[in-house]
PDB file of C-alpha atoms in Angstrom:
ATOM      1  CA  MET A   1     -80.827 -98.670  91.917  1.00  0.00           C
ATOM      2  CA  ASN A   2     -82.343 -96.979  88.860  1.00  0.00           C
ATOM      3  CA  GLN A   3     -86.100 -96.462  88.927  1.00  0.00           C
ATOM      4  CA  LYS A   4     -87.821 -97.934  85.876  1.00  0.00           C
ATOM      5  CA  ILE A   5     -89.029 -95.261  83.462  1.00  0.00           C
ATOM      6  CA  THR A   6     -92.578 -95.649  82.145  1.00  0.00           C
ATOM      7  CA  LEU A   7     -94.383 -93.977  79.233  1.00  0.00           C
ATOM      8  CA  GLN A   8     -97.982 -94.638  78.210  1.00  0.00           C
ATOM      9  CA  PHE A   9    -100.525 -93.251  75.747  1.00  0.00           C
ATOM     10  CA  HIS A  10    -104.151 -93.744  76.836  1.00  0.00           C
ATOM     11  CA  ASN A  11    -106.740 -93.312  74.080  1.00  0.00           C
ATOM     12  CA  VAL A  12    -104.997 -90.237  72.695  1.00  0.00           C
ATOM     13  CA  THR A  13    -106.612 -88.294  69.870  1.00  0.00           C
ATOM     14  CA  PHE A  14    -104.855 -85.368  68.217  1.00  0.00           C
ATOM     15  CA  GLY A  15    -104.926 -83.791  64.797  1.00  0.00           C
ATOM     16  CA  TYR A  16    -105.036 -80.637  62.736  1.00  0.00           C
ATOM     17  CA  ASP A  17    -107.138 -80.744  59.557  1.00  0.00           C
ATOM     18  CA  LYS A  18    -107.417 -84.493  60.044  1.00  0.00           C
ATOM     19  CA  PRO A  19    -106.564 -86.810  62.964  1.00  0.00           C
ATOM     20  CA  LEU A  20    -102.924 -87.884  63.220  1.00  0.00           C
ATOM     21  CA  LEU A  21    -103.664 -90.042  66.246  1.00  0.00           C
ATOM     22  CA  GLU A  22    -107.137 -91.367  66.999  1.00  0.00           C
ATOM     23  CA  GLN A  23    -107.881 -93.285  70.199  1.00  0.00           C
ATOM     24  CA  PHE A  24    -104.175 -94.154  70.220  1.00  0.00           C
ATOM     25  CA  GLN A  25    -103.123 -96.650  72.872  1.00  0.00           C
ATOM     26  CA  PHE A  26     -99.526 -97.687  73.506  1.00  0.00           C
ATOM     27  CA  SER A  27     -97.225 -98.487  76.416  1.00  0.00           C
ATOM     28  CA  PHE A  28     -93.437 -98.375  76.218  1.00  0.00           C
ATOM     29  CA  GLU A  29     -92.725-101.394  78.393  1.00  0.00           C
ATOM     30  CA  LYS A  30     -88.938-101.536  78.140  1.00  0.00           C
ATOM     31  CA  GLU A  31     -86.141 -99.025  78.404  1.00  0.00           C
ATOM     32  CA  GLY A  32     -83.845 -98.451  75.435  1.00  0.00           C
ATOM     33  CA  ILE A  33     -83.965 -96.788  72.035  1.00  0.00           C
ATOM     34  CA  TYR A  34     -87.200 -96.891  70.050  1.00  0.00           C
ATOM     35  CA  THR A  35     -86.903 -95.809  66.427  1.00  0.00           C
ATOM     36  CA  LEU A  36     -90.001 -94.277  64.888  1.00  0.00           C
ATOM     37  CA  LEU A  37     -90.255 -94.525  61.099  1.00  0.00           C
ATOM     38  CA  GLY A  38     -93.016 -93.209  58.870  1.00  0.00           C
ATOM     39  CA  LYS A  39     -93.873 -91.057  55.905  1.00  0.00           C
ATOM     40  CA  SER A  40     -93.528 -87.265  56.137  1.00  0.00           C
ATOM     41  CA  GLY A  41     -96.651 -85.782  57.678  1.00  0.00           C
ATOM     42  CA  CYS A  42     -97.707 -88.980  59.466  1.00  0.00           C
ATOM     43  CA  GLY A  43     -97.301 -87.347  62.879  1.00  0.00           C
ATOM     44  CA  LYS A  44     -93.849 -88.362  64.142  1.00  0.00           C
ATOM     45  CA  THR A  45     -92.863 -84.891  65.398  1.00  0.00           C
ATOM     46  CA  THR A  46     -96.358 -84.386  66.809  1.00  0.00           C
ATOM     47  CA  PHE A  47     -95.905 -87.688  68.659  1.00  0.00           C
ATOM     48  CA  LEU A  48     -92.748 -86.324  70.333  1.00  0.00           C
ATOM     49  CA  LYS A  49     -94.413 -83.029  71.226  1.00  0.00           C
ATOM     50  CA  LEU A  50     -97.288 -84.866  72.892  1.00  0.00           C
ATOM     51  CA  ILE A  51     -94.808 -86.773  75.061  1.00  0.00           C
ATOM     52  CA  SER A  52     -92.979 -83.564  75.994  1.00  0.00           C
ATOM     53  CA  GLY A  53     -96.167 -81.677  76.859  1.00  0.00           C
ATOM     54  CA  LEU A  54     -95.597 -79.036  74.174  1.00  0.00           C
ATOM     55  CA  LEU A  55     -98.876 -80.298  72.692  1.00  0.00           C
ATOM     56  CA  LEU A  56    -101.823 -81.581  74.700  1.00  0.00           C
ATOM     57  CA  PRO A  57    -104.098 -84.386  73.507  1.00  0.00           C
ATOM     58  CA  GLN A  58    -107.533 -83.321  72.301  1.00  0.00           C
ATOM     59  CA  SER A  59    -108.738 -86.340  74.236  1.00  0.00           C
ATOM     60  CA  GLY A  60    -107.023 -89.056  76.241  1.00  0.00           C
ATOM     61  CA  SER A  61    -103.759 -88.667  78.135  1.00  0.00           C
ATOM     62  CA  VAL A  62     -99.996 -89.214  77.960  1.00  0.00           C
ATOM     63  CA  ILE A  63     -98.558 -90.443  81.268  1.00  0.00           C
ATOM     64  CA  HIS A  64     -94.899 -90.915  82.152  1.00  0.00           C
ATOM     65  CA  SER A  65     -92.674 -91.207  85.208  1.00  0.00           C
ATOM     66  CA  ALA A  66     -89.863 -88.956  83.934  1.00  0.00           C
ATOM     67  CA  LYS A  67     -88.657 -86.108  86.108  1.00  0.00           C
ATOM     68  CA  LYS A  68     -86.933 -84.547  83.098  1.00  0.00           C
ATOM     69  CA  ILE A  69     -87.316 -84.898  79.342  1.00  0.00           C
ATOM     70  CA  SER A  70     -84.510 -84.074  76.890  1.00  0.00           C
ATOM     71  CA  PHE A  71     -85.848 -82.916  73.518  1.00  0.00           C
ATOM     72  CA  LEU A  72     -83.615 -82.506  70.467  1.00  0.00           C
ATOM     73  CA  PHE A  73     -85.743 -80.706  67.880  1.00  0.00           C
ATOM     74  CA  GLN A  74     -85.273 -80.854  64.114  1.00  0.00           C
ATOM     75  CA  GLU A  75     -83.907 -77.318  64.453  1.00  0.00           C
ATOM     76  CA  ASN A  76     -80.774 -76.905  66.576  1.00  0.00           C
ATOM     77  CA  ARG A  77     -82.211 -74.009  68.619  1.00  0.00           C
ATOM     78  CA  LEU A  78     -78.824 -72.917  69.955  1.00  0.00           C
ATOM     79  CA  LEU A  79     -78.587 -69.461  71.520  1.00  0.00           C
ATOM     80  CA  PRO A  80     -76.475 -67.450  69.041  1.00  0.00           C
ATOM     81  CA  TRP A  81     -75.187 -64.997  71.668  1.00  0.00           C
ATOM     82  CA  LEU A  82     -73.644 -67.783  73.795  1.00  0.00           C
ATOM     83  CA  THR A  83     -70.493 -69.816  73.167  1.00  0.00           C
ATOM     84  CA  VAL A  84     -70.685 -73.550  72.493  1.00  0.00           C
ATOM     85  CA  LEU A  85     -69.845 -74.404  76.105  1.00  0.00           C
ATOM     86  CA  ASP A  86     -72.274 -71.844  77.504  1.00  0.00           C
ATOM     87  CA  ASN A  87     -75.042 -73.335  75.348  1.00  0.00           C
ATOM     88  CA  LEU A  88     -74.503 -76.555  77.291  1.00  0.00           C
ATOM     89  CA  LEU A  89     -74.130 -74.876  80.666  1.00  0.00           C
ATOM     90  CA  ILE A  90     -77.617 -73.378  80.438  1.00  0.00           C
ATOM     91  CA  VAL A  91     -78.999 -76.888  81.122  1.00  0.00           C
ATOM     92  CA  THR A  92     -76.443 -78.131  83.687  1.00  0.00           C
ATOM     93  CA  LYS A  93     -73.840 -76.787  86.090  1.00  0.00           C
ATOM     94  CA  ASP A  94     -71.519 -79.735  85.468  1.00  0.00           C
ATOM     95  CA  ARG A  95     -68.771 -78.103  83.384  1.00  0.00           C
ATOM     96  CA  GLN A  96     -66.601 -81.240  83.338  1.00  0.00           C
ATOM     97  CA  TYR A  97     -69.447 -83.357  81.979  1.00  0.00           C
ATOM     98  CA  CYS A  98     -70.071 -80.765  79.264  1.00  0.00           C
ATOM     99  CA  LEU A  99     -66.400 -80.890  78.255  1.00  0.00           C
ATOM    100  CA  PHE A 100     -66.562 -84.693  78.262  1.00  0.00           C
ATOM    101  CA  LEU A 101     -69.545 -84.600  75.900  1.00  0.00           C
ATOM    102  CA  LEU A 102     -67.825 -82.128  73.599  1.00  0.00           C
ATOM    103  CA  LYS A 103     -64.831 -84.458  73.459  1.00  0.00           C
ATOM    104  CA  GLU A 104     -67.042 -87.496  72.737  1.00  0.00           C
ATOM    105  CA  LEU A 105     -68.753 -85.594  69.914  1.00  0.00           C
ATOM    106  CA  ASP A 106     -65.416 -84.432  68.460  1.00  0.00           C
ATOM    107  CA  LEU A 107     -66.038 -80.801  69.394  1.00  0.00           C
ATOM    108  CA  LEU A 108     -63.133 -80.044  71.713  1.00  0.00           C
ATOM    109  CA  GLY A 109     -61.598 -76.754  70.659  1.00  0.00           C
ATOM    110  CA  THR A 110     -64.965 -75.238  69.807  1.00  0.00           C
ATOM    111  CA  GLU A 111     -66.071 -74.583  73.389  1.00  0.00           C
ATOM    112  CA  ASN A 112     -65.284 -70.854  73.236  1.00  0.00           C
ATOM    113  CA  LYS A 113     -66.580 -70.342  69.699  1.00  0.00           C
ATOM    114  CA  MET A 114     -69.923 -68.816  68.813  1.00  0.00           C
ATOM    115  CA  PRO A 115     -72.469 -70.922  66.883  1.00  0.00           C
ATOM    116  CA  SER A 116     -72.078 -68.661  63.836  1.00  0.00           C
ATOM    117  CA  ALA A 117     -68.480 -69.920  63.454  1.00  0.00           C
ATOM    118  CA  LEU A 118     -69.494 -73.579  63.118  1.00  0.00           C
ATOM    119  CA  SER A 119     -70.586 -75.751  60.198  1.00  0.00           C
ATOM    120  CA  GLY A 120     -74.047 -77.306  60.009  1.00  0.00           C
ATOM    121  CA  GLY A 121     -72.840 -80.726  61.154  1.00  0.00           C
ATOM    122  CA  MET A 122     -70.974 -79.205  64.098  1.00  0.00           C
ATOM    123  CA  LEU A 123     -74.043 -77.223  65.147  1.00  0.00           C
ATOM    124  CA  ARG A 124     -76.071 -80.431  65.131  1.00  0.00           C
ATOM    125  CA  ARG A 125     -73.532 -82.136  67.369  1.00  0.00           C
ATOM    126  CA  VAL A 126     -73.595 -79.179  69.787  1.00  0.00           C
ATOM    127  CA  ALA A 127     -77.380 -79.414  69.955  1.00  0.00           C
ATOM    128  CA  LEU A 128     -77.109 -83.149  70.642  1.00  0.00           C
ATOM    129  CA  ALA A 129     -74.463 -82.508  73.314  1.00  0.00           C
ATOM    130  CA  ARG A 130     -76.835 -80.079  75.019  1.00  0.00           C
ATOM    131  CA  ALA A 131     -79.647 -82.651  75.004  1.00  0.00           C
ATOM    132  CA  LEU A 132     -77.280 -85.205  76.555  1.00  0.00           C
ATOM    133  CA  ALA A 133     -76.042 -82.641  79.098  1.00  0.00           C
ATOM    134  CA  TYR A 134     -79.618 -82.072  80.293  1.00  0.00           C
ATOM    135  CA  ASP A 135     -79.746 -85.829  80.949  1.00  0.00           C
ATOM    136  CA  GLY A 136     -83.471 -86.471  80.935  1.00  0.00           C
ATOM    137  CA  ASP A 137     -85.109 -89.740  81.891  1.00  0.00           C
ATOM    138  CA  ILE A 138     -86.815 -89.707  78.495  1.00  0.00           C
ATOM    139  CA  PHE A 139     -84.998 -88.560  75.355  1.00  0.00           C
ATOM    140  CA  LEU A 140     -86.843 -87.321  72.271  1.00  0.00           C
ATOM    141  CA  LEU A 141     -84.499 -87.126  69.280  1.00  0.00           C
ATOM    142  CA  ASP A 142     -85.981 -85.734  66.067  1.00  0.00           C
ATOM    143  CA  GLU A 143     -83.657 -86.487  63.124  1.00  0.00           C
ATOM    144  CA  PRO A 144     -80.546 -86.167  65.357  1.00  0.00           C
ATOM    145  CA  PHE A 145     -77.972 -87.066  62.687  1.00  0.00           C
ATOM    146  CA  THR A 146     -78.848 -84.442  60.084  1.00  0.00           C
ATOM    147  CA  GLY A 147     -75.646 -83.170  58.483  1.00  0.00           C
ATOM    148  CA  ILE A 148     -73.356 -85.481  60.479  1.00  0.00           C
ATOM    149  CA  ASP A 149     -70.874 -87.548  58.486  1.00  0.00           C
ATOM    150  CA  THR A 150     -70.986 -91.349  58.569  1.00  0.00           C
ATOM    151  CA  GLU A 151     -67.824 -91.952  60.637  1.00  0.00           C
ATOM    152  CA  ARG A 152     -68.869 -89.578  63.412  1.00  0.00           C
ATOM    153  CA  LYS A 153     -72.416 -90.879  63.239  1.00  0.00           C
ATOM    154  CA  GLN A 154     -71.256 -94.417  64.072  1.00  0.00           C
ATOM    155  CA  HIS A 155     -69.374 -93.209  67.147  1.00  0.00           C
ATOM    156  CA  ILE A 156     -72.352 -91.145  68.328  1.00  0.00           C
ATOM    157  CA  MET A 157     -74.673 -94.133  67.930  1.00  0.00           C
ATOM    158  CA  LEU A 158     -72.455 -96.174  70.258  1.00  0.00           C
ATOM    159  CA  LEU A 159     -72.472 -93.290  72.750  1.00  0.00           C
ATOM    160  CA  LEU A 160     -76.276 -93.095  72.627  1.00  0.00           C
ATOM    161  CA  GLN A 161     -76.643 -96.826  73.179  1.00  0.00           C
ATOM    162  CA  LYS A 162     -74.527 -96.563  76.349  1.00  0.00           C
ATOM    163  CA  LYS A 163     -76.398 -93.504  77.618  1.00  0.00           C
ATOM    164  CA  MET A 164     -79.888 -94.915  77.028  1.00  0.00           C
ATOM    165  CA  THR A 165     -79.495 -98.186  78.944  1.00  0.00           C
ATOM    166  CA  HIS A 166     -81.831 -97.066  81.757  1.00  0.00           C
ATOM    167  CA  LYS A 167     -83.830 -94.492  79.830  1.00  0.00           C
ATOM    168  CA  ILE A 168     -86.517 -94.405  77.179  1.00  0.00           C
ATOM    169  CA  CYS A 169     -85.361 -92.781  73.946  1.00  0.00           C
ATOM    170  CA  ILE A 170     -87.730 -92.094  71.047  1.00  0.00           C
ATOM    171  CA  PHE A 171     -85.651 -91.612  67.923  1.00  0.00           C
ATOM    172  CA  VAL A 172     -87.255 -90.268  64.740  1.00  0.00           C
ATOM    173  CA  THR A 173     -85.542 -90.848  61.405  1.00  0.00           C
ATOM    174  CA  HIS A 174     -86.218 -91.454  57.720  1.00  0.00           C
ATOM    175  CA  HIS A 175     -83.065 -93.546  57.378  1.00  0.00           C
ATOM    176  CA  ILE A 176     -83.491 -97.301  57.757  1.00  0.00           C
ATOM    177  CA  GLN A 177     -79.769 -97.898  58.294  1.00  0.00           C
ATOM    178  CA  GLU A 178     -79.773 -95.520  61.283  1.00  0.00           C
ATOM    179  CA  ALA A 179     -82.698 -97.446  62.737  1.00  0.00           C
ATOM    180  CA  LEU A 180     -80.899-100.757  62.328  1.00  0.00           C
ATOM    181  CA  SER A 181     -77.655 -99.432  63.803  1.00  0.00           C
ATOM    182  CA  VAL A 182     -78.920 -97.805  66.986  1.00  0.00           C
ATOM    183  CA  SER A 183     -82.341 -99.202  67.946  1.00  0.00           C
ATOM    184  CA  SER A 184     -83.570-101.642  70.543  1.00  0.00           C
ATOM    185  CA  HIS A 185     -87.052-101.515  68.952  1.00  0.00           C
ATOM    186  CA  ILE A 186     -88.254-100.289  65.539  1.00  0.00           C
ATOM    187  CA  TYR A 187     -91.805 -99.123  64.803  1.00  0.00           C
ATOM    188  CA  THR A 188     -93.668 -97.477  61.971  1.00  0.00           C
ATOM    189  CA  LEU A 189     -96.331 -94.891  62.731  1.00  0.00           C
ATOM    190  CA  GLU A 190     -99.326 -95.266  60.455  1.00  0.00           C
ATOM    191  CA  LYS A 191    -103.089 -94.944  60.797  1.00  0.00           C
ATOM    192  CA  SER A 192    -102.960 -94.230  64.537  1.00  0.00           C
ATOM    193  CA  THR A 193    -100.960 -97.344  65.330  1.00  0.00           C
ATOM    194  CA  LEU A 194     -97.345 -98.178  66.091  1.00  0.00           C
ATOM    195  CA  LYS A 195     -96.464-101.315  64.196  1.00  0.00           C
ATOM    196  CA  PRO A 196     -93.361-103.225  65.308  1.00  0.00           C
ATOM    197  CA  VAL A 197     -90.845-103.910  62.556  1.00  0.00           C
ATOM    198  CA  SER A 198     -88.299-106.706  62.777  1.00  0.00           C
ATOM    199  CA  PRO A 199     -84.740-105.843  61.653  1.00  0.00           C
ATOM    200  CA  SER A 200     -84.867-109.027  59.544  1.00  0.00           C
ATOM    201  CA  PHE A 201     -87.590-107.356  57.474  1.00  0.00           C
ATOM    202  CA  PHE A 202     -85.100-104.770  56.227  1.00  0.00           C
ATOM    203  CA  VAL A 203     -82.526-107.455  55.470  1.00  0.00           C
ATOM    204  CA  GLU A 204     -85.081-109.351  53.411  1.00  0.00           C
ATOM    205  CA  GLU A 205     -86.159-106.170  51.626  1.00  0.00           C
ATOM    206  CA  SER A 206     -82.579-105.368  50.606  1.00  0.00           C
ATOM    207  CA  CYS A 207     -81.864-108.857  49.206  1.00  0.00           C
TER     208      CYS A 207
END
């Protein structure tokens, strides 16, 4: 039986020149994919880094039950001296699972290539495959579909929905259609609050 994953912000304050989060309180009550929308500079990437522990709150605390956290950064951060497959094997020993992920992300045939031989969209899919290979309890995906064409994107969204059934996934994007296609829950981050957004809102806005 899968243990329920929990994630909570308790009165978190963090900022640089000005506060991005101030006495922020939020609990992710359900598992699934949460899309985080918001203007550039509103703190979405900072939000992910606070969950991961790469940043620490200036006050308050972030508490979660995850044993592992998978973080896909805006940058691919692949190791250029390793092949595609070896970039995945640095986070897991399960070679067959890595090959399965490469197949699912339409990357079979690239496993022995170096990152320098791949296009931007392919590099992004390798980085996503590595995040999936690490198989955290919480997934932090910062603009995961950058440079990926629409047809492949749709297939990857279905894969993510299957993989995140018993996990918490925080998915940052600027693209409303991505949010509608993949999310269990959609929020905007503004003025130190997460505001829930109904998918029907976007339908009404587009009419």
